[in-house]
PDB file of C-alpha atoms and ligand atoms in Angstrom:
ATOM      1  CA  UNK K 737    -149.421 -71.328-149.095  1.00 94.00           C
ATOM      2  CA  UNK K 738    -146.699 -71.419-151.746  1.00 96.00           C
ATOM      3  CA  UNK K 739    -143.393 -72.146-151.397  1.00 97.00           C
ATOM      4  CA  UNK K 740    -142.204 -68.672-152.070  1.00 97.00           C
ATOM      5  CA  UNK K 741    -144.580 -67.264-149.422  1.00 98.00           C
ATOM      6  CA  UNK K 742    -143.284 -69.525-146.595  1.00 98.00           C
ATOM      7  CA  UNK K 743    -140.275 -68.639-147.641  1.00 98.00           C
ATOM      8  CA  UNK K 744    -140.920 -65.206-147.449  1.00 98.00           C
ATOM      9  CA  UNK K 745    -142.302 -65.934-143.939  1.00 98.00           C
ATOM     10  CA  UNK K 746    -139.701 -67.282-142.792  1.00 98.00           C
ATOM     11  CA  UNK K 747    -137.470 -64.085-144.074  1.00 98.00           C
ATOM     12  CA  UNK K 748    -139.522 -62.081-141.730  1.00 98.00           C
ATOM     13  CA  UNK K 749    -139.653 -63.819-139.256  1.00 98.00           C
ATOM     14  CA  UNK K 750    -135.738 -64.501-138.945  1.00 98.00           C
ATOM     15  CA  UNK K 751    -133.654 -62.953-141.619  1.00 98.00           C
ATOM     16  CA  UNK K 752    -132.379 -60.568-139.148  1.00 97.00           C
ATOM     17  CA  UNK K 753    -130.927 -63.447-137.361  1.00 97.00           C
ATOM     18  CA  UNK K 754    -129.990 -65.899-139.995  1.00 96.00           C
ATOM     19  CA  UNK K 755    -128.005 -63.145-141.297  1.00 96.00           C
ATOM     20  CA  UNK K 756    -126.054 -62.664-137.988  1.00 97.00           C
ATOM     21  CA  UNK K 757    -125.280 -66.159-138.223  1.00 97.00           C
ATOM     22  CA  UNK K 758    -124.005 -66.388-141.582  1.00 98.00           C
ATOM     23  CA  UNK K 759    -123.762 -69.136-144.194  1.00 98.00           C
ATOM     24  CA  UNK K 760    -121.874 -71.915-142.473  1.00 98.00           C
ATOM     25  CA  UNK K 761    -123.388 -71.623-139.403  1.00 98.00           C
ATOM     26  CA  UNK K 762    -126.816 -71.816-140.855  1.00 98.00           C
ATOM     27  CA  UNK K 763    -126.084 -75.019-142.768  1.00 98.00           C
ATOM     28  CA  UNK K 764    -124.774 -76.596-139.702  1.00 98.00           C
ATOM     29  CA  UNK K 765    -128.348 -75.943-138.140  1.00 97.00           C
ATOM     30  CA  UNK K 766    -129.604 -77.869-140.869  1.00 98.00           C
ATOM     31  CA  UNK K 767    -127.633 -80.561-140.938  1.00 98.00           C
ATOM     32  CA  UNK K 768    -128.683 -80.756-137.046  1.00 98.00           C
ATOM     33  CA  UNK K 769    -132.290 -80.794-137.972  1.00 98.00           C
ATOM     34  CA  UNK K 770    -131.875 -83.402-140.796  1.00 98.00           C
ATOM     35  CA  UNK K 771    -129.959 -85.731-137.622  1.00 98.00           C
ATOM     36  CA  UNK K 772    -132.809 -85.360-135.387  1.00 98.00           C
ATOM     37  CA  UNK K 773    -135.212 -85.861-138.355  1.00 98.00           C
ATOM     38  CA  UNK K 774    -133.720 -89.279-139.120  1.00 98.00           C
ATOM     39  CA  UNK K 775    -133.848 -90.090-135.461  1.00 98.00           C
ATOM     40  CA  UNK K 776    -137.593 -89.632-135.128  1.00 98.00           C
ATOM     41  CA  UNK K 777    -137.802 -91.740-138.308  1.00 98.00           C
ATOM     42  CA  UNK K 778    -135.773 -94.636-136.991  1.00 98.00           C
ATOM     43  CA  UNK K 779    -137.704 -94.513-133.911  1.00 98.00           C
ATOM     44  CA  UNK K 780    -140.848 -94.465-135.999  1.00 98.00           C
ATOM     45  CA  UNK K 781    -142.201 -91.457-133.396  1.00 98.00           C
ATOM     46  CA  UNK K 782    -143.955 -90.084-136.555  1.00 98.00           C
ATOM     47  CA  UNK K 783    -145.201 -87.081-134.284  1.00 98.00           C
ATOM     48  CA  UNK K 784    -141.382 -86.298-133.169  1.00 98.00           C
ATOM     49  CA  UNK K 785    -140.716 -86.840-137.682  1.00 98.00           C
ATOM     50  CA  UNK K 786    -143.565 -84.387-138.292  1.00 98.00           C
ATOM     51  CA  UNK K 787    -142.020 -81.329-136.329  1.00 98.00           C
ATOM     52  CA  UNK K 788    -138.185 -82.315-137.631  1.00 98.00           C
ATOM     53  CA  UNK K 789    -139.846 -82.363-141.407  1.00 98.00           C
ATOM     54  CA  UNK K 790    -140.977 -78.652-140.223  1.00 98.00           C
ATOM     55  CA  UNK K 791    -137.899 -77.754-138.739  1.00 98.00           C
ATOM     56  CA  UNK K 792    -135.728 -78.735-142.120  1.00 98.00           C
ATOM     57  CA  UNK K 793    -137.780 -76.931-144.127  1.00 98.00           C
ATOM     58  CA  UNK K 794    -137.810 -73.967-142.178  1.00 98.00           C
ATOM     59  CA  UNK K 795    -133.987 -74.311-142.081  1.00 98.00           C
ATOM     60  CA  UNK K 796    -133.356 -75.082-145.421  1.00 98.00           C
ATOM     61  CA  UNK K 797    -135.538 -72.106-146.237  1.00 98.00           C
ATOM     62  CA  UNK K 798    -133.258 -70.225-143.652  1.00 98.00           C
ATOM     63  CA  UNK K 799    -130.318 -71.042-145.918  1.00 98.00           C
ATOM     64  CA  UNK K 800    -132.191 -69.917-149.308  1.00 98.00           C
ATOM     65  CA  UNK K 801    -132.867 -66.370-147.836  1.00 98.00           C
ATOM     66  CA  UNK K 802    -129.271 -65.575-146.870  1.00 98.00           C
ATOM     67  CA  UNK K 803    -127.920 -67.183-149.627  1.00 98.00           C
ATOM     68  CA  UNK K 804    -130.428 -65.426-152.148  1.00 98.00           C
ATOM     69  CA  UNK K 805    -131.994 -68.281-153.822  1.00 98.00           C
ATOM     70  CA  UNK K 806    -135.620 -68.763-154.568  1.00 98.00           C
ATOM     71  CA  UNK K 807    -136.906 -71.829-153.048  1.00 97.00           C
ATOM     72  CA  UNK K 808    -139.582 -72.293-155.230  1.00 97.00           C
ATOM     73  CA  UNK K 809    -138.022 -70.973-158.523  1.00 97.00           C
ATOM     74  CA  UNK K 810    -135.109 -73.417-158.054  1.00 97.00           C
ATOM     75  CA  UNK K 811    -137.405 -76.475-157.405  1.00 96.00           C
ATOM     76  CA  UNK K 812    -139.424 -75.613-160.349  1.00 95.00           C
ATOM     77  CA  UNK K 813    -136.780 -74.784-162.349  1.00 96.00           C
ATOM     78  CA  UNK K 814    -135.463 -78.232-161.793  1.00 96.00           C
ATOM     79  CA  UNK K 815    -138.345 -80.448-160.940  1.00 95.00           C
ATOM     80  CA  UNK K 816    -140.839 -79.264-163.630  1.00 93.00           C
ATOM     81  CA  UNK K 817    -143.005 -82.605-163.425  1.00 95.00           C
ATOM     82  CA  UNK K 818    -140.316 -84.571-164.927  1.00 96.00           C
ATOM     83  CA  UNK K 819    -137.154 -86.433-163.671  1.00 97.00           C
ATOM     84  CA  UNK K 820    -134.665 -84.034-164.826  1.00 95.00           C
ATOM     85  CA  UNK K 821    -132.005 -87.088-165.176  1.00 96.00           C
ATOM     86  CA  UNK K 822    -134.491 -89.057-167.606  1.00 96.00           C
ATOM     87  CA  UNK K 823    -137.317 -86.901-168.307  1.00 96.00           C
ATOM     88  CA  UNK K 824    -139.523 -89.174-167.704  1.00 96.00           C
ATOM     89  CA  UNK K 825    -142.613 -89.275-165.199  1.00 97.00           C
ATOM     90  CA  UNK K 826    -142.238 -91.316-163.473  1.00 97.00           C
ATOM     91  CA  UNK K 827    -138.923 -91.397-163.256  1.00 97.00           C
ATOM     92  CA  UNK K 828    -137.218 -94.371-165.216  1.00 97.00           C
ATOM     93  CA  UNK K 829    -134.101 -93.908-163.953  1.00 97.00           C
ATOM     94  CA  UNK K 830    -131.792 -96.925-163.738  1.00 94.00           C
ATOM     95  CA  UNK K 831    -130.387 -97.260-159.646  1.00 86.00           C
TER      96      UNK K 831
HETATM   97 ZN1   ZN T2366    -135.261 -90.403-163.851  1.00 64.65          ZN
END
């Protein structure tokens, strides 16, 4: 599966919602999701991480479709096998 198609997924399955809830609301979901992610990850309960890692993405996909930006066009667009700070891969970027 392709980024675009889970993303189109996850526009069927809950556009109707995510649209009810608007913008804000929707990025405060994720934000929630990241939280718990990073407490399954502190608590090293890499079962608990895997379904948080699930639930961001879903969210953050969420977000994309009511805010009418391709997922996998942006990443691509951005990220095309290259640091897009040094253009370099791997990335050589000073920290
Ligand atoms: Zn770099």
């Amino acid at each position: 599966m392709h980024i675009h198609e889970f993303q189109d997924m996850m526009r069927r399955l809950y556009f109707h919602r995510d649209a009810e809830r608007g913008v804000k609301g929707t990025y405060d979901w994720l934000k929630d999701e990241l939280d718990e992610l990073w407490e399954a990850l502190e608590e090293k309960d890499m079962k608990a991480a895997e379904k948080e890692f699930a639930d961001v993405i879903a969210w953050l996909a969420s977000l994309a479709n009511i805010t009418g930006i391709n997922l996998e066009k942006a990443a691509i667009n951005k990220y095309n096998d290259k640091c897009p700070k040094c253009q370099q891969s791997p990335c050589c970027c000073t920290f």
